[in-house]
Tab-separated table of C-alpha atoms in Angstrom:
chain	number	residue	atom	x	y	z
M	175	UNK	CA	-149.758	-55.425	-5.634
M	176	UNK	CA	-146.687	-53.387	-4.884
M	177	UNK	CA	-144.100	-56.079	-5.657
M	178	UNK	CA	-143.813	-57.137	-9.310
M	179	UNK	CA	-145.327	-60.449	-10.370
M	180	UNK	CA	-143.275	-62.675	-12.633
M	181	UNK	CA	-144.379	-65.844	-14.377
M	182	UNK	CA	-142.034	-68.752	-14.895
M	183	UNK	CA	-142.205	-72.397	-15.841
M	184	UNK	CA	-143.037	-74.684	-12.923
M	185	UNK	CA	-140.508	-77.302	-11.845
M	186	UNK	CA	-140.799	-80.470	-9.797
M	187	UNK	CA	-139.053	-78.606	-6.971
M	188	UNK	CA	-142.140	-76.326	-6.847
M	189	UNK	CA	-144.603	-79.184	-6.420
M	190	UNK	CA	-145.324	-78.813	-2.674
M	191	UNK	CA	-145.848	-75.051	-3.041
M	192	UNK	CA	-148.032	-75.596	-6.127
M	193	UNK	CA	-150.210	-78.032	-4.192
M	194	UNK	CA	-150.460	-75.591	-1.300
M	195	UNK	CA	-151.696	-72.789	-3.598
M	196	UNK	CA	-154.102	-75.163	-5.342
M	197	UNK	CA	-155.542	-76.472	-2.061
M	198	UNK	CA	-155.956	-73.014	-0.486
M	199	UNK	CA	-157.663	-71.576	-3.572
M	200	UNK	CA	-159.927	-74.574	-4.078
M	201	UNK	CA	-160.938	-74.655	-0.407
M	202	UNK	CA	-161.800	-70.944	-0.505
M	203	UNK	CA	-163.982	-71.116	-3.603
M	204	UNK	CA	-165.673	-74.338	-2.488
M	205	UNK	CA	-166.566	-72.726	0.835
M	206	UNK	CA	-167.859	-69.633	-0.975
M	207	UNK	CA	-169.977	-71.994	-3.117
M	208	UNK	CA	-171.581	-73.589	-0.086
M	209	UNK	CA	-169.508	-76.743	0.390
M	210	UNK	CA	-168.615	-77.746	3.940
M	211	UNK	CA	-164.973	-76.976	4.835
M	212	UNK	CA	-164.063	-80.667	5.026
M	213	UNK	CA	-165.840	-81.588	1.768
M	214	UNK	CA	-162.705	-80.926	-0.272
M	215	UNK	CA	-160.459	-82.895	2.091
M	216	UNK	CA	-159.882	-86.330	0.628
M	217	UNK	CA	-156.522	-88.138	0.603
M	218	UNK	CA	-157.332	-89.743	-2.775
M	219	UNK	CA	-158.124	-86.360	-4.324
M	220	UNK	CA	-154.909	-84.951	-2.873
M	221	UNK	CA	-152.917	-87.843	-4.404
M	222	UNK	CA	-154.652	-87.264	-7.738
M	223	UNK	CA	-153.831	-83.556	-7.512
M	224	UNK	CA	-150.138	-84.336	-6.936
M	225	UNK	CA	-150.141	-86.833	-9.800
M	226	UNK	CA	-151.842	-84.320	-12.112
M	227	UNK	CA	-149.474	-81.471	-11.345
M	228	UNK	CA	-146.447	-83.762	-11.625
M	229	UNK	CA	-147.655	-84.859	-15.061
M	230	UNK	CA	-148.280	-81.244	-16.133
M	231	UNK	CA	-144.781	-80.170	-15.090
M	232	UNK	CA	-143.135	-83.132	-16.831
M	233	UNK	CA	-145.275	-83.206	-19.971
M	234	UNK	CA	-143.855	-81.984	-23.266
M	235	UNK	CA	-147.446	-81.232	-24.392
M	236	UNK	CA	-148.648	-79.316	-21.350
M	237	UNK	CA	-147.405	-76.149	-19.732
M	238	UNK	CA	-147.436	-75.429	-16.000
M	239	UNK	CA	-146.464	-71.967	-14.772
M	240	UNK	CA	-146.073	-70.210	-11.450
M	241	UNK	CA	-146.777	-66.586	-10.626
M	242	UNK	CA	-144.064	-65.460	-8.227
M	243	UNK	CA	-143.823	-62.417	-5.963
M	244	UNK	CA	-140.598	-61.864	-4.052
M	245	UNK	CA	-139.643	-65.544	-4.454
M	246	UNK	CA	-143.028	-66.790	-3.211
M	247	UNK	CA	-145.450	-68.720	-5.455
M	248	UNK	CA	-148.798	-66.906	-5.256
M	249	UNK	CA	-150.520	-68.375	-8.311
M	250	UNK	CA	-150.363	-71.305	-10.691
M	251	UNK	CA	-151.783	-72.294	-14.052
M	252	UNK	CA	-151.782	-75.376	-16.242
M	253	UNK	CA	-152.661	-75.559	-19.925
M	254	UNK	CA	-152.283	-77.797	-22.935
M	255	UNK	CA	-154.182	-79.731	-25.560
M	256	UNK	CA	-157.926	-80.209	-25.091
M	257	UNK	CA	-158.941	-83.038	-22.783
M	258	UNK	CA	-161.923	-83.939	-24.966
M	259	UNK	CA	-161.233	-86.160	-27.948
M	260	UNK	CA	-164.129	-84.402	-29.703
M	261	UNK	CA	-162.077	-81.193	-30.021
M	262	UNK	CA	-159.294	-80.819	-32.584
M	263	UNK	CA	-155.995	-80.102	-30.792
M	264	UNK	CA	-154.676	-78.243	-33.853
M	265	UNK	CA	-157.130	-75.391	-33.342
M	266	UNK	CA	-157.939	-75.300	-29.617
M	267	UNK	CA	-155.981	-75.307	-26.359
M	268	UNK	CA	-157.342	-75.874	-22.888
M	269	UNK	CA	-156.782	-73.892	-19.748
M	270	UNK	CA	-156.894	-76.711	-17.224
M	271	UNK	CA	-156.741	-74.479	-14.203
M	272	UNK	CA	-155.687	-71.191	-12.684
M	273	UNK	CA	-155.380	-70.942	-8.918
M	274	UNK	CA	-154.347	-67.901	-6.921
M	275	UNK	CA	-153.707	-67.911	-3.200
M	276	UNK	CA	-156.702	-66.204	-1.540
M	277	UNK	CA	-154.445	-63.651	0.173
M	278	UNK	CA	-153.395	-62.523	-3.322
M	279	UNK	CA	-156.885	-62.284	-4.840
M	280	UNK	CA	-157.695	-58.945	-6.440
M	281	UNK	CA	-154.048	-58.061	-7.033
M	282	UNK	CA	-153.781	-58.902	-10.729
M	283	UNK	CA	-152.128	-62.322	-10.367
M	284	UNK	CA	-154.967	-64.146	-12.137
M	285	UNK	CA	-154.866	-61.665	-15.014
M	286	UNK	CA	-151.142	-62.204	-15.441
M	287	UNK	CA	-151.623	-65.989	-15.472
M	288	UNK	CA	-154.499	-65.609	-17.940
M	289	UNK	CA	-152.259	-63.535	-20.229
M	290	UNK	CA	-149.756	-66.401	-20.094
M	291	UNK	CA	-152.467	-68.741	-21.386
M	292	UNK	CA	-153.387	-66.347	-24.217
M	293	UNK	CA	-149.680	-66.199	-25.186
M	294	UNK	CA	-149.611	-70.014	-25.135
M	295	UNK	CA	-152.542	-70.074	-27.602
M	296	UNK	CA	-150.928	-67.451	-29.843
M	297	UNK	CA	-147.518	-69.154	-29.797
M	298	UNK	CA	-149.168	-72.432	-30.828
M	299	UNK	CA	-151.303	-70.633	-33.482
M	300	UNK	CA	-154.502	-71.875	-31.826
M	301	UNK	CA	-157.708	-69.983	-32.516
M	302	UNK	CA	-159.567	-70.691	-29.270
M	303	UNK	CA	-159.287	-71.762	-25.665
M	304	UNK	CA	-161.522	-73.998	-23.596
M	305	UNK	CA	-161.979	-74.342	-19.861
M	306	UNK	CA	-164.403	-75.649	-17.266
M	307	UNK	CA	-165.433	-73.689	-14.187
M	308	UNK	CA	-167.571	-74.818	-11.265
M	309	UNK	CA	-170.902	-73.029	-11.627
M	310	UNK	CA	-170.891	-71.926	-7.978
M	311	UNK	CA	-167.470	-70.318	-8.316
M	312	UNK	CA	-168.933	-66.902	-9.066
M	313	UNK	CA	-165.608	-65.158	-8.541
M	314	UNK	CA	-163.964	-67.239	-11.282
M	315	UNK	CA	-166.956	-66.993	-13.609
M	316	UNK	CA	-166.879	-63.192	-13.307
M	317	UNK	CA	-163.111	-63.178	-13.892
M	318	UNK	CA	-163.379	-65.290	-17.043
M	319	UNK	CA	-166.325	-63.284	-18.425
M	320	UNK	CA	-164.278	-60.105	-17.951
M	321	UNK	CA	-161.498	-61.728	-20.001
M	322	UNK	CA	-163.811	-62.628	-22.898
M	323	UNK	CA	-164.783	-66.215	-22.090
M	324	UNK	CA	-168.331	-67.256	-23.028
M	325	UNK	CA	-170.352	-70.395	-22.197
M	326	UNK	CA	-170.292	-72.892	-25.057
M	327	UNK	CA	-173.329	-74.868	-23.847
M	328	UNK	CA	-171.370	-77.803	-22.440
M	329	UNK	CA	-171.249	-78.958	-18.840
M	330	UNK	CA	-170.451	-81.966	-16.679
M	331	UNK	CA	-171.445	-82.900	-13.127
M	332	UNK	CA	-169.458	-81.309	-10.311
M	333	UNK	CA	-169.465	-81.394	-6.525
M	334	UNK	CA	-172.647	-80.963	-4.495
M	335	UNK	CA	-174.958	-81.281	-7.525
M	336	UNK	CA	-173.429	-78.191	-9.153
M	337	UNK	CA	-172.073	-78.527	-12.680
M	338	UNK	CA	-168.805	-77.577	-14.231
M	339	UNK	CA	-169.703	-75.142	-17.029
M	340	UNK	CA	-167.691	-75.179	-20.262
M	341	UNK	CA	-166.399	-71.828	-21.517
M	342	UNK	CA	-164.699	-70.797	-24.751
M	343	UNK	CA	-162.355	-67.934	-25.587
M	344	UNK	CA	-161.817	-66.765	-29.163
M	345	UNK	CA	-158.182	-65.667	-29.463
M	346	UNK	CA	-158.872	-63.089	-32.177
M	347	UNK	CA	-160.577	-60.892	-29.543
M	348	UNK	CA	-157.300	-60.638	-27.649
M	349	UNK	CA	-154.892	-59.981	-30.511
M	350	UNK	CA	-153.378	-56.551	-30.669
M	351	UNK	CA	-153.506	-54.775	-34.032
M	352	UNK	CA	-150.211	-54.964	-35.935
C-alpha cells in the first residue's frame, strides 16, 4: 500500500462507512466459503450489525477503530471484554471482529488492525486474546495463524452448517524484549 495507513477511534459519524466495510468483507468471505451471494442479505442482520457497531463505538468497555487511507475507511476492528461469562475479563480480551475492504486485502491493513488489538491487550495488562472465526473463512484463519492465534478447542454453530472456531492468542509471544 503506497499511502500510509492510520488507525483511529471510530465515531458515530463513521457508522455508515463502517457498515459498508463490514458488509463488503463479510459478503466476500461468505462467497469464498460457498454461501450464495444473497445468503448474507437479511434486513434483521443488517439492523443487528448497526446496533452492534453503535454499541461498540459508544461503549466505555469496548474499543472500535478504523483503519484509514487518504481519509477513506478501509478497515475496522472491534474489541473488548470476553463475551463468554466463563472467561475472566481481568485476564483475557476479545477481538470481536476485524474487517478489511476486499479491495484493500493483502496490503497490510489487517496486520495494522491486529497490532491495535495487541496494544489494547497490553495496555489493559491482559495475558491473552480470544476470537471466533468462521471455519470456511480460510483467508482469515491463515491470517490469524500467522499472527500466533491457535485453536482452543471451542466452537459454536455458524452459517451453512459450518462452525465458528474459537482461537486464542497468548500476549507474551508478541511482547518485545525490554
